[in-house]
Amino acid sequence: MTKRKPEDLRSQRWFVPENAPGFSHRSRMKQIGYRREDFTGKPVIGIINTWSEINPCHYHLRERAEFVKRGVWQAGGFPVEIPAMPITEVYMRPSPMLYRNLLAMETEELLRCMPIDGAVLMGGCDKTTPALLMGAISMNIPAIYLPAGPMLRGNWNGKVLGSGTDARKLYTERCAGNITEEEWIGVENGIARSPGFCMTMGTASTMTSLAEALGMTLPGAASIPAADSNHQRMCLGCGNRIVDMVWEDLKPQDILTRDAFENAITVDMAIAGSTNAIIHLVALAGRCGIPLDLELFDDISHRVPVLANIRPSGAYLMEDFFYAGGLRALMAQIADLLHLDCRTVNGHTIGENIAGAAIINKDVIRPRDNALADTGGTVILRGSLAPDGAVIKISAATPRLLQHTGTAVVFKNYNDLEARINDPSLPVTEDSVLVLQSAGPLGGPGMPEWGMLPIPKKLLDQGVRDLVRISDARMSGTAYGTCVLHVSPESHVGGPLALVKDGDKISLDAAGRKLDLLVSESELAARRTQWKKPVSSFARGYGALYLERVTQANRGCDFDFLGEHLATPEPEIH
Ligand code: FES
């Protein structure tokens, strides 16, 4: 491999010229206290940090950036920490998904407009992983992903609690009157007790695992708990490695091939990953110019067993997964299903990185001969209700409901749902199919995680804990139930979901991959003439740009002008 020379570094266009801009760039670095030799002739590493006091999942990243810097200095680079939008799943409304593309744009432009040769991307809370990677792919300078790490197991009265999953289960019991106020406060105190992202196999753990499967993290990085000192050493390792990646000119688009995406989908099925991963992988691949059809997810799901026994599909948490051997051990179990020659950020192939990785606990990571399920956790549905596809996580659903025909109970939007779901006169039974409209990419807007519609109180009182639920929304990766999600096209743009009325029959056949609205074509045509497009929510600002340019779920919800494979000019330096 030919190594680049100092004069090849893009940062040197800023720092070396003996002209007025060069003088200005050097003098301002000296203003911060650096010497000329600190930043000339060396790779300048941008540490894109999504730390914030409003993002509890990333609360430790301010301090961990210091370990990255130490690693960069050790390897002969020059680190600069750059804050970026701290998308937080907990607090951002109407939906953090609305802002994924904004962070992707911010990442790309931060890397482009400044003297950066390589990037360490620090994130983890759901949307930050795809957003940072999308931006880095489009900029396509050497980049390494640094996962924030999952938080420690939750603990309440000696019971292990998992983020989201157990909160939802216990809240359902609280609504059913089975948990006292005092117990509820105990749950609140014990469910999130260290920095780090949600420690179930939610979207955060799924996406960091997929970043590792794609080859964009150091091996084993995805599941190191945030509170474990292995995490600090991994941060240091990212700092070391990115400097070499710059000299080697190893860029995201060299790593992210079609085979790498197939590896990621395979791993997604084996970990029973979040349904959100489908949208994000389609968007990430789109940035590389690689189209991923939803059918590819379904094909791969047919041949991949579920091996990660992690909530919500299984019993354990990410801390257990790390102690059990982590993603390397899981991938070693399915090595025959992976493209082992894919390159990764550490300069080795996936095959080399997982060679010899053993399972330490065979209940947490199941061997192939004792899989949790023989086929993948997520399947794609199509039919008259979802011509462009829909998604269901069968591993977290109730098996008897996976083949079901029931009568629709329709909610026009989330406010309608909140207003009527617990109305004693709601005509709902345990065989009903709950339908939520106006919750998609445009309708939400931002496709909020409303897809796990609540069970009506009157059914909770009868002991019912699951129903077939259908929407154009997403669902948290920590959620569960027989929830059909991402129905495309969404109702806001006039997809068939917009035409469903109370009393219609809907048929779900997960095994047959079918989702049908059992209403005649002539009746649907009549309803279509009556349908009026709902008013859009944003008239100005980023929201207006989002509404104008976002694509549907089956295309990854990227902006139509960002998925295109067009070159953007390097900035001129005057
Ligand atoms: Fe950040 Fe769940 S809230 S990962």
PDB file of N, CA, C and O in Angstrom, residues 424-472:
ATOM      1  N   PRO A 424     -64.502   4.104  27.081  1.00  0.00           N
ATOM      2  CA  PRO A 424     -65.167   2.811  27.301  1.00  0.00           C
ATOM      3  C   PRO A 424     -66.090   2.409  26.148  1.00  0.00           C
ATOM      4  O   PRO A 424     -66.372   1.228  25.956  1.00  0.00           O
ATOM      5  N   SER A 425     -66.537   3.408  25.344  1.00  0.00           N
ATOM      6  CA  SER A 425     -67.454   3.049  24.250  1.00  0.00           C
ATOM      7  C   SER A 425     -66.711   2.711  22.947  1.00  0.00           C
ATOM      8  O   SER A 425     -67.345   2.430  21.926  1.00  0.00           O
ATOM      9  N   LEU A 426     -65.374   2.746  22.971  1.00  0.00           N
ATOM     10  CA  LEU A 426     -64.622   2.405  21.752  1.00  0.00           C
ATOM     11  C   LEU A 426     -64.969   0.967  21.330  1.00  0.00           C
ATOM     12  O   LEU A 426     -64.872   0.040  22.136  1.00  0.00           O
ATOM     13  N   PRO A 427     -65.366   0.793  20.064  1.00  0.00           N
ATOM     14  CA  PRO A 427     -65.806  -0.549  19.650  1.00  0.00           C
ATOM     15  C   PRO A 427     -64.618  -1.471  19.376  1.00  0.00           C
ATOM     16  O   PRO A 427     -64.344  -1.848  18.242  1.00  0.00           O
ATOM     17  N   VAL A 428     -63.902  -1.842  20.413  1.00  0.00           N
ATOM     18  CA  VAL A 428     -62.686  -2.628  20.237  1.00  0.00           C
ATOM     19  C   VAL A 428     -62.802  -3.940  21.010  1.00  0.00           C
ATOM     20  O   VAL A 428     -63.349  -3.962  22.133  1.00  0.00           O
ATOM     21  N   THR A 429     -62.310  -5.006  20.394  1.00  0.00           N
ATOM     22  CA  THR A 429     -62.260  -6.303  21.071  1.00  0.00           C
ATOM     23  C   THR A 429     -60.843  -6.854  20.889  1.00  0.00           C
ATOM     24  O   THR A 429     -60.034  -6.268  20.174  1.00  0.00           O
ATOM     25  N   GLU A 430     -60.583  -7.990  21.500  1.00  0.00           N
ATOM     26  CA  GLU A 430     -59.230  -8.552  21.373  1.00  0.00           C
ATOM     27  C   GLU A 430     -58.922  -9.012  19.948  1.00  0.00           C
ATOM     28  O   GLU A 430     -57.770  -9.290  19.623  1.00  0.00           O
ATOM     29  N   ASP A 431     -59.945  -9.055  19.079  1.00  0.00           N
ATOM     30  CA  ASP A 431     -59.716  -9.424  17.677  1.00  0.00           C
ATOM     31  C   ASP A 431     -59.591  -8.219  16.749  1.00  0.00           C
ATOM     32  O   ASP A 431     -59.363  -8.362  15.549  1.00  0.00           O
ATOM     33  N   SER A 432     -59.774  -7.020  17.313  1.00  0.00           N
ATOM     34  CA  SER A 432     -59.705  -5.816  16.475  1.00  0.00           C
ATOM     35  C   SER A 432     -58.296  -5.589  15.953  1.00  0.00           C
ATOM     36  O   SER A 432     -57.314  -6.110  16.491  1.00  0.00           O
ATOM     37  N   VAL A 433     -58.223  -4.752  14.917  1.00  0.00           N
ATOM     38  CA  VAL A 433     -56.928  -4.294  14.394  1.00  0.00           C
ATOM     39  C   VAL A 433     -56.908  -2.775  14.573  1.00  0.00           C
ATOM     40  O   VAL A 433     -57.729  -2.063  13.985  1.00  0.00           O
ATOM     41  N   LEU A 434     -55.981  -2.294  15.404  1.00  0.00           N
ATOM     42  CA  LEU A 434     -55.877  -0.850  15.604  1.00  0.00           C
ATOM     43  C   LEU A 434     -55.091  -0.234  14.451  1.00  0.00           C
ATOM     44  O   LEU A 434     -54.029  -0.743  14.080  1.00  0.00           O
ATOM     45  N   VAL A 435     -55.593   0.867  13.911  1.00  0.00           N
ATOM     46  CA  VAL A 435     -54.944   1.531  12.771  1.00  0.00           C
ATOM     47  C   VAL A 435     -54.688   2.988  13.132  1.00  0.00           C
ATOM     48  O   VAL A 435     -55.597   3.690  13.574  1.00  0.00           O
ATOM     49  N   LEU A 436     -53.450   3.428  12.945  1.00  0.00           N
ATOM     50  CA  LEU A 436     -53.108   4.839  13.175  1.00  0.00           C
ATOM     51  C   LEU A 436     -52.654   5.451  11.853  1.00  0.00           C
ATOM     52  O   LEU A 436     -51.739   4.940  11.200  1.00  0.00           O
ATOM     53  N   GLN A 437     -53.316   6.574  11.478  1.00  0.00           N
ATOM     54  CA  GLN A 437     -52.946   7.300  10.265  1.00  0.00           C
ATOM     55  C   GLN A 437     -52.119   8.540  10.624  1.00  0.00           C
ATOM     56  O   GLN A 437     -52.018   8.913  11.803  1.00  0.00           O
ATOM     57  N   SER A 438     -51.566   9.188   9.621  1.00  0.00           N
ATOM     58  CA  SER A 438     -50.836  10.459   9.780  1.00  0.00           C
ATOM     59  C   SER A 438     -49.685  10.366  10.756  1.00  0.00           C
ATOM     60  O   SER A 438     -49.507  11.236  11.619  1.00  0.00           O
ATOM     61  N   ALA A 439     -48.888   9.325  10.663  1.00  0.00           N
ATOM     62  CA  ALA A 439     -47.752   9.159  11.568  1.00  0.00           C
ATOM     63  C   ALA A 439     -46.487   8.811  10.782  1.00  0.00           C
ATOM     64  O   ALA A 439     -45.514   8.338  11.349  1.00  0.00           O
ATOM     65  N   GLY A 440     -46.501   9.070   9.475  1.00  0.00           N
ATOM     66  CA  GLY A 440     -45.371   8.696   8.627  1.00  0.00           C
ATOM     67  C   GLY A 440     -44.324   9.798   8.525  1.00  0.00           C
ATOM     68  O   GLY A 440     -44.347  10.761   9.293  1.00  0.00           O
ATOM     69  N   PRO A 441     -43.421   9.670   7.535  1.00  0.00           N
ATOM     70  CA  PRO A 441     -42.351  10.656   7.383  1.00  0.00           C
ATOM     71  C   PRO A 441     -42.886  12.089   7.255  1.00  0.00           C
ATOM     72  O   PRO A 441     -42.351  13.008   7.874  1.00  0.00           O
ATOM     73  N   LEU A 442     -43.950  12.287   6.480  1.00  0.00           N
ATOM     74  CA  LEU A 442     -44.525  13.625   6.329  1.00  0.00           C
ATOM     75  C   LEU A 442     -45.655  13.865   7.320  1.00  0.00           C
ATOM     76  O   LEU A 442     -45.832  14.961   7.831  1.00  0.00           O
ATOM     77  N   GLY A 443     -46.414  12.836   7.588  1.00  0.00           N
ATOM     78  CA  GLY A 443     -47.593  13.012   8.438  1.00  0.00           C
ATOM     79  C   GLY A 443     -47.266  13.256   9.885  1.00  0.00           C
ATOM     80  O   GLY A 443     -47.944  14.018  10.575  1.00  0.00           O
ATOM     81  N   GLY A 444     -46.201  12.618  10.406  1.00  0.00           N
ATOM     82  CA  GLY A 444     -45.858  12.734  11.837  1.00  0.00           C
ATOM     83  C   GLY A 444     -45.689  14.140  12.326  1.00  0.00           C
ATOM     84  O   GLY A 444     -46.369  14.541  13.262  1.00  0.00           O
ATOM     85  N   PRO A 445     -44.865  14.993  11.728  1.00  0.00           N
ATOM     86  CA  PRO A 445     -43.861  14.614  10.753  1.00  0.00           C
ATOM     87  C   PRO A 445     -42.650  14.005  11.441  1.00  0.00           C
ATOM     88  O   PRO A 445     -42.495  14.127  12.644  1.00  0.00           O
ATOM     89  N   GLY A 446     -41.815  13.332  10.623  1.00  0.00           N
ATOM     90  CA  GLY A 446     -40.608  12.731  11.171  1.00  0.00           C
ATOM     91  C   GLY A 446     -40.847  11.310  11.614  1.00  0.00           C
ATOM     92  O   GLY A 446     -40.028  10.733  12.316  1.00  0.00           O
ATOM     93  N   MET A 447     -41.997  10.738  11.241  1.00  0.00           N
ATOM     94  CA  MET A 447     -42.234   9.317  11.477  1.00  0.00           C
ATOM     95  C   MET A 447     -41.962   8.947  12.932  1.00  0.00           C
ATOM     96  O   MET A 447     -41.087   8.134  13.240  1.00  0.00           O
ATOM     97  N   PRO A 448     -42.712   9.541  13.855  1.00  0.00           N
ATOM     98  CA  PRO A 448     -42.446   9.292  15.281  1.00  0.00           C
ATOM     99  C   PRO A 448     -42.633   7.814  15.646  1.00  0.00           C
ATOM    100  O   PRO A 448     -43.263   7.049  14.909  1.00  0.00           O
ATOM    101  N   GLU A 449     -42.109   7.453  16.810  1.00  0.00           N
ATOM    102  CA  GLU A 449     -42.171   6.046  17.250  1.00  0.00           C
ATOM    103  C   GLU A 449     -43.497   5.785  17.981  1.00  0.00           C
ATOM    104  O   GLU A 449     -43.519   5.468  19.166  1.00  0.00           O
ATOM    105  N   TRP A 450     -44.589   5.959  17.230  1.00  0.00           N
ATOM    106  CA  TRP A 450     -45.917   5.759  17.799  1.00  0.00           C
ATOM    107  C   TRP A 450     -46.493   4.407  17.408  1.00  0.00           C
ATOM    108  O   TRP A 450     -47.659   4.111  17.664  1.00  0.00           O
ATOM    109  N   GLY A 451     -45.684   3.563  16.747  1.00  0.00           N
ATOM    110  CA  GLY A 451     -46.231   2.352  16.143  1.00  0.00           C
ATOM    111  C   GLY A 451     -46.680   1.281  17.125  1.00  0.00           C
ATOM    112  O   GLY A 451     -47.433   0.392  16.770  1.00  0.00           O
ATOM    113  N   MET A 452     -46.175   1.362  18.375  1.00  0.00           N
ATOM    114  CA  MET A 452     -46.680   0.433  19.395  1.00  0.00           C
ATOM    115  C   MET A 452     -47.876   1.116  20.061  1.00  0.00           C
ATOM    116  O   MET A 452     -47.779   1.640  21.170  1.00  0.00           O
ATOM    117  N   LEU A 453     -48.999   1.136  19.358  1.00  0.00           N
ATOM    118  CA  LEU A 453     -50.194   1.812  19.878  1.00  0.00           C
ATOM    119  C   LEU A 453     -50.574   1.205  21.226  1.00  0.00           C
ATOM    120  O   LEU A 453     -50.473  -0.016  21.404  1.00  0.00           O
ATOM    121  N   PRO A 454     -51.008   2.048  22.180  1.00  0.00           N
ATOM    122  CA  PRO A 454     -51.361   1.494  23.492  1.00  0.00           C
ATOM    123  C   PRO A 454     -52.580   0.570  23.419  1.00  0.00           C
ATOM    124  O   PRO A 454     -53.451   0.741  22.564  1.00  0.00           O
ATOM    125  N   ILE A 455     -52.607  -0.389  24.312  1.00  0.00           N
ATOM    126  CA  ILE A 455     -53.781  -1.278  24.400  1.00  0.00           C
ATOM    127  C   ILE A 455     -54.869  -0.531  25.180  1.00  0.00           C
ATOM    128  O   ILE A 455     -54.605   0.031  26.244  1.00  0.00           O
ATOM    129  N   PRO A 456     -56.104  -0.501  24.636  1.00  0.00           N
ATOM    130  CA  PRO A 456     -57.180   0.218  25.341  1.00  0.00           C
ATOM    131  C   PRO A 456     -57.366  -0.328  26.759  1.00  0.00           C
ATOM    132  O   PRO A 456     -57.283  -1.536  26.989  1.00  0.00           O
ATOM    133  N   LYS A 457     -57.669   0.602  27.670  1.00  0.00           N
ATOM    134  CA  LYS A 457     -57.787   0.237  29.102  1.00  0.00           C
ATOM    135  C   LYS A 457     -58.809  -0.884  29.309  1.00  0.00           C
ATOM    136  O   LYS A 457     -58.597  -1.792  30.117  1.00  0.00           O
ATOM    137  N   LYS A 458     -59.896  -0.825  28.546  1.00  0.00           N
ATOM    138  CA  LYS A 458     -60.927  -1.840  28.805  1.00  0.00           C
ATOM    139  C   LYS A 458     -60.436  -3.242  28.419  1.00  0.00           C
ATOM    140  O   LYS A 458     -60.849  -4.237  29.008  1.00  0.00           O
ATOM    141  N   LEU A 459     -59.505  -3.317  27.458  1.00  0.00           N
ATOM    142  CA  LEU A 459     -58.936  -4.629  27.123  1.00  0.00           C
ATOM    143  C   LEU A 459     -57.853  -5.025  28.127  1.00  0.00           C
ATOM    144  O   LEU A 459     -57.716  -6.209  28.474  1.00  0.00           O
ATOM    145  N   LEU A 460     -57.095  -4.020  28.608  1.00  0.00           N
ATOM    146  CA  LEU A 460     -56.100  -4.316  29.653  1.00  0.00           C
ATOM    147  C   LEU A 460     -56.794  -4.958  30.857  1.00  0.00           C
ATOM    148  O   LEU A 460     -56.308  -5.929  31.429  1.00  0.00           O
ATOM    149  N   ASP A 461     -57.940  -4.375  31.213  1.00  0.00           N
ATOM    150  CA  ASP A 461     -58.678  -4.903  32.372  1.00  0.00           C
ATOM    151  C   ASP A 461     -59.141  -6.345  32.142  1.00  0.00           C
ATOM    152  O   ASP A 461     -59.352  -7.094  33.090  1.00  0.00           O
ATOM    153  N   GLN A 462     -59.295  -6.711  30.862  1.00  0.00           N
ATOM    154  CA  GLN A 462     -59.699  -8.104  30.556  1.00  0.00           C
ATOM    155  C   GLN A 462     -58.488  -9.025  30.420  1.00  0.00           C
ATOM    156  O   GLN A 462     -58.617 -10.193  30.078  1.00  0.00           O
ATOM    157  N   GLY A 463     -57.272  -8.440  30.635  1.00  0.00           N
ATOM    158  CA  GLY A 463     -56.060  -9.266  30.560  1.00  0.00           C
ATOM    159  C   GLY A 463     -55.426  -9.292  29.185  1.00  0.00           C
ATOM    160  O   GLY A 463     -54.446 -10.014  28.967  1.00  0.00           O
ATOM    161  N   VAL A 464     -55.948  -8.506  28.225  1.00  0.00           N
ATOM    162  CA  VAL A 464     -55.363  -8.486  26.877  1.00  0.00           C
ATOM    163  C   VAL A 464     -54.088  -7.648  26.907  1.00  0.00           C
ATOM    164  O   VAL A 464     -54.071  -6.549  27.446  1.00  0.00           O
ATOM    165  N   ARG A 465     -53.004  -8.181  26.329  1.00  0.00           N
ATOM    166  CA  ARG A 465     -51.731  -7.458  26.349  1.00  0.00           C
ATOM    167  C   ARG A 465     -51.169  -7.222  24.947  1.00  0.00           C
ATOM    168  O   ARG A 465     -50.136  -6.596  24.790  1.00  0.00           O
ATOM    169  N   ASP A 466     -51.833  -7.721  23.917  1.00  0.00           N
ATOM    170  CA  ASP A 466     -51.348  -7.467  22.553  1.00  0.00           C
ATOM    171  C   ASP A 466     -52.530  -7.481  21.590  1.00  0.00           C
ATOM    172  O   ASP A 466     -53.541  -8.168  21.820  1.00  0.00           O
ATOM    173  N   LEU A 467     -52.408  -6.681  20.542  1.00  0.00           N
ATOM    174  CA  LEU A 467     -53.374  -6.619  19.446  1.00  0.00           C
ATOM    175  C   LEU A 467     -52.577  -6.411  18.165  1.00  0.00           C
ATOM    176  O   LEU A 467     -51.453  -5.914  18.227  1.00  0.00           O
ATOM    177  N   VAL A 468     -53.162  -6.708  17.019  1.00  0.00           N
ATOM    178  CA  VAL A 468     -52.527  -6.297  15.768  1.00  0.00           C
ATOM    179  C   VAL A 468     -52.700  -4.785  15.660  1.00  0.00           C
ATOM    180  O   VAL A 468     -53.803  -4.257  15.802  1.00  0.00           O
ATOM    181  N   ARG A 469     -51.566  -4.115  15.428  1.00  0.00           N
ATOM    182  CA  ARG A 469     -51.579  -2.660  15.317  1.00  0.00           C
ATOM    183  C   ARG A 469     -50.849  -2.272  14.031  1.00  0.00           C
ATOM    184  O   ARG A 469     -49.785  -2.821  13.746  1.00  0.00           O
ATOM    185  N   ILE A 470     -51.422  -1.341  13.286  1.00  0.00           N
ATOM    186  CA  ILE A 470     -50.868  -1.011  11.958  1.00  0.00           C
ATOM    187  C   ILE A 470     -50.746   0.507  11.826  1.00  0.00           C
ATOM    188  O   ILE A 470     -51.687   1.238  12.160  1.00  0.00           O
ATOM    189  N   SER A 471     -49.593   0.957  11.338  1.00  0.00           N
ATOM    190  CA  SER A 471     -49.421   2.402  11.146  1.00  0.00           C
ATOM    191  C   SER A 471     -48.315   2.663  10.137  1.00  0.00           C
ATOM    192  O   SER A 471     -47.563   1.760   9.760  1.00  0.00           O
ATOM    193  N   ASP A 472     -48.213   3.933   9.750  1.00  0.00           N
ATOM    194  CA  ASP A 472     -47.071   4.369   8.929  1.00  0.00           C
ATOM    195  C   ASP A 472     -45.978   4.951   9.814  1.00  0.00           C
ATOM    196  O   ASP A 472     -45.029   5.558   9.320  1.00  0.00           O
TER     197      ASP A 472
END
